[in-house]
Amino acid sequence: MCVPAMLLLAVFHYLPALGNVIAFQDYNPFAGDSPLDAFLSSEWIGFGNFQYLFESPSFWEAVRNTLAITAFQLVFYFPVPILLAILLNGIMSPRLRSFVQSVVYLPHFFSWVLVVSLFQMMLGGAGLIAQTARDHGMTAPDFMTDPDTFYFLITSQAIWKDAGWGMIVFLAALVAIDPSLYEASAADGAGRMRRFWHITLPGLRPVIVLLLILRLGDALNVGFEQFYLQREAVGRDAAEVLDTYVYYQGIGVQQWGVGAAAGLFKALVGLLLILGANKIAHRLGEQGIYSKS
Amino acid sequence: MTTLEALRPKRPGGRPAWEEKPTLIGRFGKGVVITVVVLAVLIPLWVVVVTSLSSTDTINAAGGYVFLPREVNPSAYVVIFSGGQVTDAVLVSTIVTLIGTALSLTVTVLAAYGLSRAGTLFHRPILFYFLLTFLIYPGMIPSYLVVTGLGLKDNLLALVVPAAVSAFNLVVLRAFFMGIPQELFDSARIDGAGEFRILVRIVLPLSKAVTAVVGLFYAVGYWNTFFNAVLYIDRNDLQPVQRVLQQFILAGQSPTNATSGVVLPGIGYSAPPNLAIKMAVVVVTLIPALIVYPFVQRHFTKGVIVGAVKG
């Protein structure tokens, strides 16, 4: 019963994963009649592609942008779902609560094209806010093309799209906290803030650590479409991340080997990061993604 | 419409006796924040829908986007659905979504069921084979070479098969299947049912909710497919709606050129302005999610938590 799914993964997941060896080739798609033929006839050049990458300033620019965006989102995006969950958990009316939940989950199901389009319509130079500002005789800045505020722009897009969805797992953790803990501590005289500090936050801690690990493991993985879509508008300096670099190097200017090398570099560093972060979590006495065996 | 209610201990009479009365400022602040959050999601959608249904006069009077509706004028929708690039794109996306979801659900349910019964042949290595996809990324360049090497360039299958199996959805389904009591399987087998009959007659009816959620996840993925189209689809008549949306809104292409040759025979509306047509395209891309969403929304939490806890 597993065979169809395994075949699909073999062809479209594992075969390309193995195909990453062209990172060590001067891959030339015209060297043979088929990609396999071309692969067999292309020249092996060892770490030549990596050497090219590591000497190329634009590659390091992409790495720098990627890491800066991850750091920025860790500070400004990561706490939002937690705060949202705590806020929503405090709503007493079940009907209001499920209404708010339905609304904030919705944008998660929109594509990045749609999200960026909506932002363009609201914040862009011809957008609703600029239009309202003009009506009142003011000039509004065009947030969609300003490289200086690009980090704020992409972070607010990410929050708009996914903070509501990210809240689910925290809500579940909050519901799992035993209410008698609150009752007992209230009986012992703990106020609102103390209960929050000593019961709510420790109750959320395992989930927070788990998601932090996952985020760290994904540090080089800031997403592709969001940046591809806005790279033209804000310029390469601000919006080039590793994924877009791979695309423009590999498929854009047809340096297949260099693109594959950049992709492989990203995958390997990501793997190391996630294993390392998990190790740190174990040291801290948390469960992490997989348990120590 | 309850979501977390099943998991939440009942609080008769709302606030428990030991909890202090909320302060006026606290309640007010909470209300303001929640209102802002809800409006931040709803206002853009509202403006888009209203503008797409507005006539040239209304749009001109508003100086662009329309906030307060004055009339319902479907001419923009008539234009985009009377042939041309948008009509093609909607057809393409619908086909890709239907075929893709059917394929994905079939192979995922089969695999999840096969893996849900401990003791099957090679149970552990096969599970590992699926889970390893979480750690190993295929890489964009080799994927591109594989897909084009298979001759799938400008073929709608390129939007379907590379994304057909998601290990995450498989894990969610498997976890749910494993929760079904063993006795049901035993009794069905005694009655002479084979594996496929058990799957179709017993397992699937019991797991309608999770299967619906997983189906929605797949369907949304296919409907939103964008980047694979950038990579693999060059022909204009095979572009999915997300690509068309990008061309109209973000690349600033004029939709009336793309729907060229369209006349509005006797519909009694004057030709709609570009902005209304653009907004109509936006609405078209988001409508399927809005239609399906209410039906599966209440199953989200269950499905997601099963996946997160038992994965």
Coordinates of C-alpha atoms in Angstrom, one line a residue:
Chain A
M1 CA 0.0 0.0 0.0
C2 CA 2.9 2.3 0.6
V3 CA 4.4 1.7 -2.9
P4 CA 2.8 4.5 -4.9
A5 CA 3.7 7.2 -2.3
M6 CA 7.2 5.7 -2.0
L7 CA 7.7 5.8 -5.8
L8 CA 6.6 9.4 -6.0
L9 CA 9.0 10.4 -3.3
A10 CA 11.8 8.4 -4.9
V11 CA 11.4 10.2 -8.2
F12 CA 10.6 13.7 -6.9
H13 CA 12.4 13.9 -3.6
Y14 CA 15.2 11.4 -3.3
L15 CA 16.4 11.4 -6.9
P16 CA 16.8 15.2 -6.8
A17 CA 18.5 14.9 -3.4
L18 CA 21.0 12.6 -5.0
G19 CA 21.2 14.9 -8.0
N20 CA 22.8 17.5 -5.7
V21 CA 26.1 15.8 -6.7
I22 CA 26.1 18.1 -9.7
A23 CA 27.4 20.7 -7.2
F24 CA 30.7 19.0 -7.7
Q25 CA 30.4 19.1 -11.5
D26 CA 30.7 21.7 -14.2
Y27 CA 27.3 20.6 -15.2
N28 CA 26.4 21.3 -18.8
P29 CA 22.9 20.3 -19.9
F30 CA 23.9 20.2 -23.5
A31 CA 26.7 17.7 -23.0
G32 CA 24.3 14.8 -23.7
D33 CA 20.9 14.0 -25.1
S34 CA 19.2 13.6 -21.7
P35 CA 19.9 15.1 -18.3
L36 CA 21.3 11.7 -17.2
D37 CA 23.5 11.6 -20.3
A38 CA 24.6 15.2 -19.6
F39 CA 25.3 14.3 -16.0
L40 CA 27.5 11.4 -17.1
S41 CA 29.4 13.5 -19.6
S42 CA 29.9 16.6 -17.5
E43 CA 33.2 17.3 -16.0
W44 CA 33.9 16.7 -12.3
I45 CA 35.6 19.7 -10.7
G46 CA 35.6 18.9 -7.0
F47 CA 35.0 21.9 -4.8
G48 CA 35.4 24.4 -7.7
N49 CA 31.8 25.6 -7.5
F50 CA 32.1 26.0 -3.7
Q51 CA 35.3 27.9 -4.1
Y52 CA 33.5 30.2 -6.6
L53 CA 30.7 30.7 -4.2
F54 CA 32.8 31.5 -1.2
E55 CA 34.8 34.1 -3.1
S56 CA 31.6 35.7 -4.5
P57 CA 30.5 38.8 -2.5
S58 CA 26.9 38.4 -3.8
F59 CA 26.7 35.0 -2.2
W60 CA 27.7 36.3 1.2
E61 CA 25.3 39.2 0.7
A62 CA 22.5 36.6 0.3
V63 CA 23.7 34.7 3.4
R64 CA 23.8 37.9 5.4
N65 CA 20.3 39.0 4.3
T66 CA 18.9 35.5 5.1
L67 CA 20.4 35.5 8.6
A68 CA 19.4 39.1 9.3
I69 CA 15.8 38.3 8.3
T70 CA 15.8 35.2 10.5
A71 CA 17.1 37.2 13.5
F72 CA 14.6 40.0 12.8
Q73 CA 11.7 37.6 12.6
L74 CA 12.8 35.8 15.7
V75 CA 12.5 39.0 17.7
F76 CA 9.4 40.5 16.1
Y77 CA 7.4 37.6 14.7
F78 CA 8.0 34.8 17.1
P79 CA 6.3 36.2 20.2
V80 CA 3.2 37.3 18.3
P81 CA 1.4 33.9 18.1
I82 CA 2.1 33.4 21.8
L83 CA 0.7 36.7 22.8
L84 CA -2.3 36.1 20.5
A85 CA -3.0 32.7 22.1
I86 CA -2.8 34.2 25.6
L87 CA -5.1 37.0 24.6
L88 CA -7.6 34.6 23.0
N89 CA -7.5 32.2 25.8
G90 CA -8.7 35.0 28.1
I91 CA -11.9 35.5 26.1
M92 CA -14.7 34.0 28.1
S93 CA -17.4 33.8 25.4
P94 CA -16.9 30.6 23.3
R95 CA -18.8 32.1 20.4
L96 CA -16.6 35.2 20.2
R97 CA -13.5 33.1 20.6
S98 CA -14.3 30.7 17.8
F99 CA -15.3 33.7 15.6
V100 CA -11.9 35.3 16.2
Q101 CA -10.1 32.0 15.6
S102 CA -11.9 31.5 12.3
V103 CA -10.9 35.0 11.1
V104 CA -7.2 34.8 12.1
Y105 CA -6.7 31.3 10.7
L106 CA -7.9 32.4 7.2
P107 CA -4.9 34.2 5.8
H108 CA -2.8 31.1 6.3
F109 CA -4.6 29.6 3.4
F110 CA -3.8 32.4 1.0
S111 CA -0.9 32.2 -1.4
W112 CA 2.0 34.5 -1.0
V113 CA 1.1 36.1 -4.3
L114 CA -2.3 37.0 -2.8
V115 CA -0.8 38.3 0.4
V116 CA 1.8 40.4 -1.4
S117 CA -1.0 41.7 -3.7
L118 CA -3.2 42.6 -0.8
F119 CA -0.3 44.5 0.9
Q120 CA 0.4 46.2 -2.4
M121 CA -3.2 47.3 -2.5
M122 CA -3.2 48.6 1.1
L123 CA 0.3 50.0 1.5
G124 CA 1.6 50.5 -2.1
G125 CA 2.2 53.8 -3.9
A126 CA -1.3 53.5 -5.4
G127 CA -2.8 51.7 -2.5
L128 CA -5.6 52.5 -0.1
I129 CA -3.5 54.2 2.5
A130 CA -1.7 56.4 0.0
Q131 CA -5.1 57.2 -1.7
T132 CA -6.6 58.2 1.7
A133 CA -3.5 60.3 2.5
R134 CA -3.7 62.1 -0.9
D135 CA -7.4 62.8 -0.4
H136 CA -6.4 64.6 2.8
G137 CA -3.6 66.5 1.1
M138 CA -0.7 64.4 2.6
T139 CA 1.9 62.3 0.8
A140 CA 2.2 58.7 2.0
P141 CA 5.5 56.8 1.7
D142 CA 5.4 53.7 -0.6
F143 CA 6.3 50.9 1.8
M144 CA 6.4 48.3 -1.0
T145 CA 9.5 49.7 -2.7
D146 CA 11.5 51.0 0.2
P147 CA 14.6 48.8 0.8
D148 CA 15.2 50.5 4.2
T149 CA 11.9 49.3 5.7
F150 CA 11.9 46.0 3.8
Y151 CA 12.4 43.9 7.0
F152 CA 9.4 45.5 8.6
L153 CA 7.4 44.9 5.5
I154 CA 8.1 41.2 5.2
T155 CA 7.7 40.6 8.9
S156 CA 4.3 42.3 8.9
Q157 CA 3.3 40.2 5.9
A158 CA 4.4 37.0 7.8
I159 CA 2.5 38.1 10.9
W160 CA -0.6 38.9 8.9
K161 CA -0.5 35.6 7.1
D162 CA 0.7 33.1 9.7
A163 CA 0.5 34.4 13.2
G164 CA -3.1 33.3 13.6
W165 CA -2.3 29.8 12.4
G166 CA 0.9 29.6 14.6
M167 CA -1.3 30.4 17.5
I168 CA -3.1 27.0 17.4
V169 CA -0.3 25.0 19.0
F170 CA 0.0 27.5 21.8
L171 CA -3.8 27.5 22.4
A172 CA -3.6 23.7 22.7
A173 CA -0.8 24.0 25.2
L174 CA -2.8 26.6 27.2
V175 CA -5.9 24.4 27.3
A176 CA -3.8 21.5 28.6
I177 CA -2.8 23.4 31.7
D178 CA -4.6 22.0 34.7
P179 CA -7.1 24.6 35.9
S180 CA -6.7 23.4 39.5
L181 CA -3.1 24.8 39.4
Y182 CA -4.6 28.3 38.9
E183 CA -7.2 27.7 41.6
A184 CA -4.6 26.5 44.1
S185 CA -2.3 29.4 43.5
A186 CA -5.1 31.9 43.7
A187 CA -6.1 30.4 47.0
D188 CA -2.5 30.9 48.1
G189 CA -2.8 34.5 47.2
A190 CA -1.1 34.7 43.9
G191 CA -2.3 37.6 41.8
R192 CA -2.9 37.7 38.1
M193 CA 0.7 38.4 37.1
R194 CA 2.1 35.8 39.4
R195 CA -0.2 33.1 38.1
F196 CA 0.9 34.1 34.6
W197 CA 4.5 33.9 35.5
H198 CA 4.5 30.7 37.5
I199 CA 1.8 28.7 35.7
T200 CA 1.0 29.9 32.2
L201 CA 4.6 30.5 31.1
P202 CA 6.0 27.2 32.4
G203 CA 3.0 25.5 30.8
L204 CA 4.0 27.0 27.4
R205 CA 7.7 26.4 27.8
P206 CA 8.1 23.0 26.1
V207 CA 6.2 24.3 23.0
I208 CA 8.2 27.5 22.9
V209 CA 11.5 25.6 23.0
L210 CA 10.3 23.1 20.4
L211 CA 9.3 25.9 18.0
L212 CA 12.5 27.9 18.7
I213 CA 14.5 24.8 17.7
L214 CA 12.5 24.4 14.5
R215 CA 13.0 28.0 13.7
L216 CA 16.7 27.8 14.3
G217 CA 16.9 24.8 12.1
D218 CA 15.2 26.8 9.4
A219 CA 17.4 29.8 9.9
L220 CA 18.5 29.7 6.2
N221 CA 15.0 28.9 5.1
V222 CA 13.2 32.2 5.1
G223 CA 10.9 31.2 2.3
F224 CA 11.1 31.7 -1.4
E225 CA 8.0 33.1 -3.0
Q226 CA 7.7 36.1 -0.7
F227 CA 11.2 37.3 -1.7
Y228 CA 11.0 36.2 -5.3
L229 CA 7.8 38.3 -5.7
Q230 CA 9.3 41.5 -4.1
R231 CA 12.9 41.3 -5.3
E232 CA 12.3 43.5 -8.3
A233 CA 10.4 46.2 -6.3
V234 CA 12.8 46.7 -3.5
G235 CA 16.0 45.8 -5.3
R236 CA 18.4 42.9 -4.9
D237 CA 20.5 44.4 -2.1
A238 CA 17.7 44.0 0.4
A239 CA 15.7 41.1 -0.9
E240 CA 18.2 38.6 -2.2
V241 CA 18.1 35.6 0.1
L242 CA 19.7 32.2 -0.4
D243 CA 16.7 30.7 -2.1
T244 CA 16.4 33.4 -4.6
Y245 CA 20.2 33.3 -5.1
V246 CA 20.0 29.6 -6.0
Y247 CA 17.3 30.4 -8.5
Y248 CA 19.0 33.2 -10.2
Q249 CA 22.4 31.5 -10.3
G250 CA 21.1 28.2 -11.4
I251 CA 18.1 28.7 -13.6
G252 CA 18.5 32.4 -14.3
V253 CA 22.0 32.5 -15.6
Q254 CA 22.3 28.8 -16.1
Q255 CA 25.2 28.2 -13.8
W256 CA 23.7 24.9 -12.7
G257 CA 26.7 23.6 -10.7
V258 CA 27.0 26.9 -8.7
G259 CA 23.3 27.0 -8.0
A260 CA 23.3 23.4 -6.8
A261 CA 26.3 24.1 -4.7
A262 CA 24.5 27.0 -3.0
G263 CA 21.5 24.8 -2.4
L264 CA 23.6 22.0 -1.0
F265 CA 25.4 24.5 1.3
K266 CA 22.1 25.7 2.6
A267 CA 20.7 22.2 3.1
L268 CA 23.8 21.0 5.0
V269 CA 24.1 24.1 7.2
G270 CA 20.3 23.7 8.0
L271 CA 20.8 20.1 9.0
L272 CA 23.7 20.9 11.3
L273 CA 21.7 23.8 12.8
I274 CA 18.7 21.6 13.6
L275 CA 20.8 18.8 15.1
G276 CA 22.8 21.4 17.1
A277 CA 19.7 23.2 18.4
N278 CA 18.1 19.9 19.4
K279 CA 21.3 19.0 21.4
I280 CA 21.1 22.4 23.2
A281 CA 17.4 21.7 24.0
H282 CA 18.4 18.3 25.6
R283 CA 21.1 20.1 27.7
L284 CA 18.4 22.4 28.9
G285 CA 16.3 19.5 30.0
E286 CA 13.6 19.9 27.3
Q287 CA 12.3 17.2 25.1
G288 CA 13.2 18.7 21.7
I289 CA 12.1 17.3 18.4
Y290 CA 13.2 13.7 19.0
S291 CA 14.0 12.2 22.4
K292 CA 17.4 11.1 23.5
S293 CA 17.4 7.3 23.1
Chain B
M1 CA -18.4 26.1 15.2
T2 CA -16.6 25.0 18.4
T3 CA -13.0 24.4 17.9
L4 CA -11.2 23.9 21.1
E5 CA -14.3 23.5 23.1
A6 CA -14.0 19.7 23.2
L7 CA -10.6 20.0 24.9
R8 CA -11.5 22.7 27.3
P9 CA -12.7 22.0 30.7
K10 CA -16.2 23.4 31.2
R11 CA -16.4 26.6 33.1
P12 CA -20.0 26.8 34.2
G13 CA -21.0 30.4 34.7
G14 CA -17.9 31.8 32.8
R15 CA -15.4 33.1 35.2
P16 CA -14.4 30.7 38.1
A17 CA -15.1 31.9 41.6
W18 CA -11.5 32.3 42.6
E19 CA -10.6 34.6 39.7
E20 CA -10.6 38.3 40.3
K21 CA -13.1 40.5 38.4
P22 CA -11.3 41.9 35.3
T23 CA -10.6 45.6 35.5
L24 CA -12.4 48.0 33.2
I25 CA -9.2 49.1 31.6
G26 CA -8.1 45.4 31.0
R27 CA -11.4 44.5 29.4
F28 CA -11.4 47.6 27.2
G29 CA -7.8 47.0 26.1
K30 CA -8.5 43.4 25.3
G31 CA -11.5 44.5 23.2
V32 CA -9.5 47.1 21.3
V33 CA -6.7 44.6 20.5
I34 CA -9.1 41.9 19.3
T35 CA -11.1 44.4 17.2
V36 CA -7.9 45.6 15.5
V37 CA -6.7 42.1 14.8
V38 CA -10.0 41.0 13.3
L39 CA -10.3 44.2 11.2
A40 CA -6.7 43.9 10.0
V41 CA -7.7 40.6 8.3
L42 CA -11.2 41.6 7.1
I43 CA -10.7 45.2 5.8
P44 CA -8.4 44.3 2.9
L45 CA -10.8 41.5 1.8
W46 CA -13.8 43.8 2.1
V47 CA -12.2 46.5 0.0
V48 CA -11.2 44.0 -2.7
V49 CA -14.7 42.5 -2.9
V50 CA -16.4 45.9 -2.9
T51 CA -14.1 47.4 -5.5
S52 CA -14.5 44.4 -7.8
L53 CA -18.3 44.9 -7.8
S54 CA -18.2 48.6 -8.4
S55 CA -18.8 50.5 -11.6
T56 CA -16.5 53.0 -13.2
D57 CA -18.4 56.0 -11.7
T58 CA -18.1 54.6 -8.2
I59 CA -14.4 53.9 -8.5
N60 CA -13.8 57.4 -10.0
A61 CA -15.8 59.0 -7.3
A62 CA -13.8 57.1 -4.6
G63 CA -10.5 58.0 -6.3
G64 CA -9.5 54.4 -6.6
Y65 CA -10.4 51.7 -4.0
V66 CA -14.0 51.7 -2.8
F67 CA -14.8 51.2 0.8
L68 CA -18.5 51.9 0.9
P69 CA -20.5 49.9 -1.7
R70 CA -23.0 51.8 -3.8
E71 CA -24.2 49.0 -6.2
V72 CA -23.5 45.5 -7.2
N73 CA -22.1 45.5 -10.7
P74 CA -20.8 42.1 -11.9
S75 CA -19.4 43.4 -15.2
A76 CA -15.8 42.8 -14.1
Y77 CA -16.6 39.1 -13.5
V78 CA -18.4 38.9 -16.9
V79 CA -15.3 40.2 -18.6
I80 CA -12.8 37.8 -16.9
F81 CA -15.1 34.8 -17.4
S82 CA -15.9 35.4 -21.0
G83 CA -12.8 33.8 -22.4
G84 CA -9.2 35.0 -22.4
Q85 CA -6.3 34.4 -20.0
V86 CA -8.2 34.6 -16.7
T87 CA -10.8 32.0 -17.8
D88 CA -8.0 29.7 -18.9
A89 CA -6.2 30.2 -15.7
V90 CA -9.2 29.4 -13.6
L91 CA -9.8 26.2 -15.6
V92 CA -6.1 25.2 -15.3
S93 CA -6.1 25.8 -11.5
T94 CA -9.4 23.9 -11.0
I95 CA -8.1 20.9 -13.0
V96 CA -4.8 20.9 -11.2
T97 CA -6.5 21.2 -7.8
L98 CA -9.0 18.4 -8.5
I99 CA -6.6 15.9 -10.0
G100 CA -3.8 16.8 -7.6
T101 CA -6.0 16.5 -4.5
A102 CA -7.4 13.2 -5.7
L103 CA -4.0 11.8 -6.4
S104 CA -2.4 13.1 -3.2
L105 CA -5.2 11.8 -1.0
T106 CA -5.2 8.4 -2.6
V107 CA -1.5 7.7 -2.2
T108 CA -1.3 9.4 1.2
V109 CA -4.3 7.4 2.7
L110 CA -3.0 4.2 1.3
A111 CA 0.5 4.8 2.7
A112 CA -0.8 6.0 6.0
Y113 CA -3.1 3.0 6.4
G114 CA -0.3 0.6 5.4
L115 CA 2.0 2.2 8.1
S116 CA -0.7 2.4 10.8
R117 CA -0.6 -1.3 11.5
A118 CA 2.5 -2.2 13.4
G119 CA 4.0 -5.5 12.4
T120 CA 3.6 -5.1 8.7
L121 CA 6.5 -6.1 6.6
F122 CA 9.4 -3.6 6.7
H123 CA 7.2 -1.3 8.9
R124 CA 10.1 0.6 10.5
P125 CA 12.3 1.2 7.5
I126 CA 9.4 2.4 5.4
L127 CA 8.3 4.8 8.1
F128 CA 11.9 6.1 8.3
Y129 CA 11.9 6.4 4.5
F130 CA 9.0 8.8 4.8
L131 CA 10.2 10.7 7.8
L132 CA 13.6 11.3 6.3
T133 CA 12.1 13.7 3.8
F134 CA 11.8 16.1 6.7
L135 CA 15.5 16.3 7.0
I136 CA 16.7 16.0 3.4
Y137 CA 15.7 18.7 1.0
P138 CA 15.8 17.8 -2.7
G139 CA 17.2 21.1 -3.8
M140 CA 15.8 23.4 -6.5
I141 CA 18.3 22.9 -9.3
P142 CA 18.3 19.0 -9.3
S143 CA 14.5 19.0 -9.0
Y144 CA 14.2 21.3 -12.0
L145 CA 16.6 19.0 -14.0
V146 CA 14.6 15.9 -13.0
V147 CA 11.2 17.4 -13.8
T148 CA 12.3 18.8 -17.1
G149 CA 14.3 15.7 -17.9
L150 CA 11.1 13.7 -17.6
G151 CA 9.6 15.9 -20.3
L152 CA 7.2 17.6 -18.0
K153 CA 8.0 21.2 -19.1
D154 CA 4.8 22.9 -20.2
N155 CA 2.8 19.9 -18.9
L156 CA 0.3 20.4 -16.1
L157 CA 1.6 17.2 -14.5
A158 CA 4.6 19.3 -13.4
L159 CA 2.3 21.2 -11.1
V160 CA 0.9 18.0 -9.6
V161 CA 3.3 15.1 -9.2
P162 CA 6.4 16.8 -7.6
A163 CA 4.1 18.0 -4.7
A164 CA 2.0 14.9 -4.5
V165 CA 3.1 13.4 -1.2
S166 CA 3.6 15.4 2.0
A167 CA 5.1 13.5 4.8
F168 CA 3.5 15.8 7.3
N169 CA 0.0 14.9 6.1
L170 CA 0.9 11.3 6.0
V171 CA 2.0 11.5 9.7
V172 CA -1.3 13.2 10.6
L173 CA -3.4 10.5 8.9
R174 CA -1.3 7.7 10.3
A175 CA -1.6 8.9 13.8
F176 CA -5.3 9.1 13.5
F177 CA -5.6 5.6 11.9
M178 CA -3.5 4.2 14.8
G179 CA -6.1 5.4 17.3
I180 CA -8.8 3.2 15.8
P181 CA -9.4 0.3 18.1
Q182 CA -7.8 -3.0 17.0
E183 CA -11.0 -4.9 17.8
L184 CA -12.7 -3.3 14.8
F185 CA -10.0 -4.7 12.5
D186 CA -10.1 -8.1 14.1
S187 CA -13.9 -8.5 13.8
A188 CA -13.9 -7.2 10.2
R189 CA -11.2 -9.7 9.3
I190 CA -13.2 -12.6 10.9
D191 CA -16.1 -11.5 8.8
G192 CA -13.9 -12.0 5.8
A193 CA -13.0 -8.4 4.8
G194 CA -9.8 -7.8 2.9
E195 CA -7.5 -4.9 3.6
F196 CA -9.0 -2.6 1.0
R197 CA -12.5 -3.3 2.2
I198 CA -11.5 -2.6 5.8
L199 CA -9.9 0.7 4.6
V200 CA -12.9 1.8 2.6
R201 CA -15.7 0.6 4.8
I202 CA -14.3 1.0 8.3
V203 CA -11.3 3.2 8.5
L204 CA -12.3 6.0 6.1
P205 CA -15.8 6.5 7.4
L206 CA -14.3 6.8 10.9
S207 CA -11.8 9.3 9.9
K208 CA -13.8 11.6 7.7
A209 CA -12.8 14.7 9.7
V210 CA -9.1 14.2 9.5
T211 CA -9.2 13.1 5.9
A212 CA -11.2 16.3 5.1
V213 CA -8.6 18.5 6.8
V214 CA -5.7 16.7 5.0
G215 CA -7.6 17.0 1.7
L216 CA -8.1 20.8 2.3
F217 CA -4.4 21.2 3.0
Y218 CA -3.5 19.4 -0.3
A219 CA -6.2 21.3 -2.2
V220 CA -5.0 24.7 -0.9
G221 CA -1.5 23.8 -1.8
Y222 CA -2.5 23.0 -5.4
W223 CA -4.7 26.0 -5.8
N224 CA -1.9 28.2 -4.5
T225 CA 0.8 26.6 -6.6
F226 CA 2.9 29.4 -8.0
F227 CA 6.6 28.7 -8.0
N228 CA 6.4 25.4 -9.8
A229 CA 4.5 27.3 -12.5
V230 CA 7.3 29.8 -12.7
L231 CA 9.8 27.0 -13.2
Y232 CA 7.9 24.6 -15.4
I233 CA 5.1 26.4 -17.3
D234 CA 6.0 28.9 -20.1
R235 CA 2.9 28.6 -22.2
N236 CA 0.4 31.4 -21.5
D237 CA -2.7 29.3 -21.7
L238 CA -1.4 26.8 -19.1
Q239 CA -0.7 29.4 -16.4
P240 CA -2.5 28.9 -13.1
V241 CA -4.4 31.7 -11.4
Q242 CA -1.6 32.7 -9.0
R243 CA 0.6 33.5 -12.0
V244 CA -2.0 35.6 -13.6
L245 CA -2.6 37.4 -10.3
Q246 CA 1.1 38.1 -10.1
Q247 CA 1.2 39.5 -13.7
F248 CA -1.8 41.7 -13.2
I249 CA -1.2 43.1 -9.7
L250 CA 2.5 42.9 -9.0
A251 CA 3.9 43.2 -12.5
G252 CA 1.4 45.8 -13.5
Q253 CA 0.2 44.2 -16.7
S254 CA -3.1 45.5 -17.9
P255 CA -5.8 42.9 -17.6
T256 CA -7.8 44.2 -20.6
N257 CA -5.0 43.5 -23.0
A258 CA -4.8 40.0 -21.7
T259 CA -8.5 39.4 -22.1
S260 CA -8.2 41.0 -25.6
G261 CA -10.9 40.4 -28.1
V262 CA -13.6 40.3 -25.4
V263 CA -16.7 42.2 -26.3
L264 CA -19.6 42.5 -23.9
P265 CA -22.5 41.6 -26.1
G266 CA -25.6 43.2 -24.8
I267 CA -25.1 42.8 -21.0
G268 CA -26.2 46.3 -20.4
Y269 CA -23.1 47.4 -18.4
S270 CA -20.5 49.7 -19.6
A271 CA -17.0 48.2 -19.8
P272 CA -15.6 47.9 -16.2
P273 CA -12.5 49.8 -15.3
N274 CA -9.2 48.0 -15.0
L275 CA -9.1 48.3 -11.3
A276 CA -12.4 46.4 -10.9
I277 CA -11.1 43.6 -13.2
K278 CA -7.9 43.4 -11.2
M279 CA -9.9 43.1 -8.0
A280 CA -12.2 40.5 -9.5
V281 CA -9.1 38.4 -10.3
V282 CA -8.0 38.7 -6.7
V283 CA -11.4 37.6 -5.5
V284 CA -11.4 34.6 -7.8
T285 CA -8.1 33.4 -6.4
L286 CA -9.4 33.6 -2.8
I287 CA -12.9 32.4 -3.3
P288 CA -12.2 28.6 -3.2
A289 CA -10.5 28.8 0.2
L290 CA -13.5 30.9 1.5
I291 CA -16.0 28.3 0.3
V292 CA -14.3 25.2 1.6
Y293 CA -13.0 26.8 4.8
P294 CA -16.2 26.8 6.9
F295 CA -16.8 23.1 6.3
V296 CA -13.4 22.0 7.5
Q297 CA -12.6 24.8 9.9
R298 CA -13.9 23.0 13.0
H299 CA -11.7 20.0 12.3
F300 CA -8.5 21.9 12.2
T301 CA -7.5 21.8 15.8
K302 CA -8.2 18.1 16.1
G303 CA -6.2 17.3 13.0
V304 CA -3.3 19.6 13.8
I305 CA -3.0 18.5 17.4
V306 CA -3.1 14.8 16.5
G307 CA -0.3 15.4 14.2
A308 CA 1.7 17.5 16.6
V309 CA 1.3 15.2 19.6
K310 CA 1.7 11.8 18.2
G311 CA 4.0 12.6 15.3

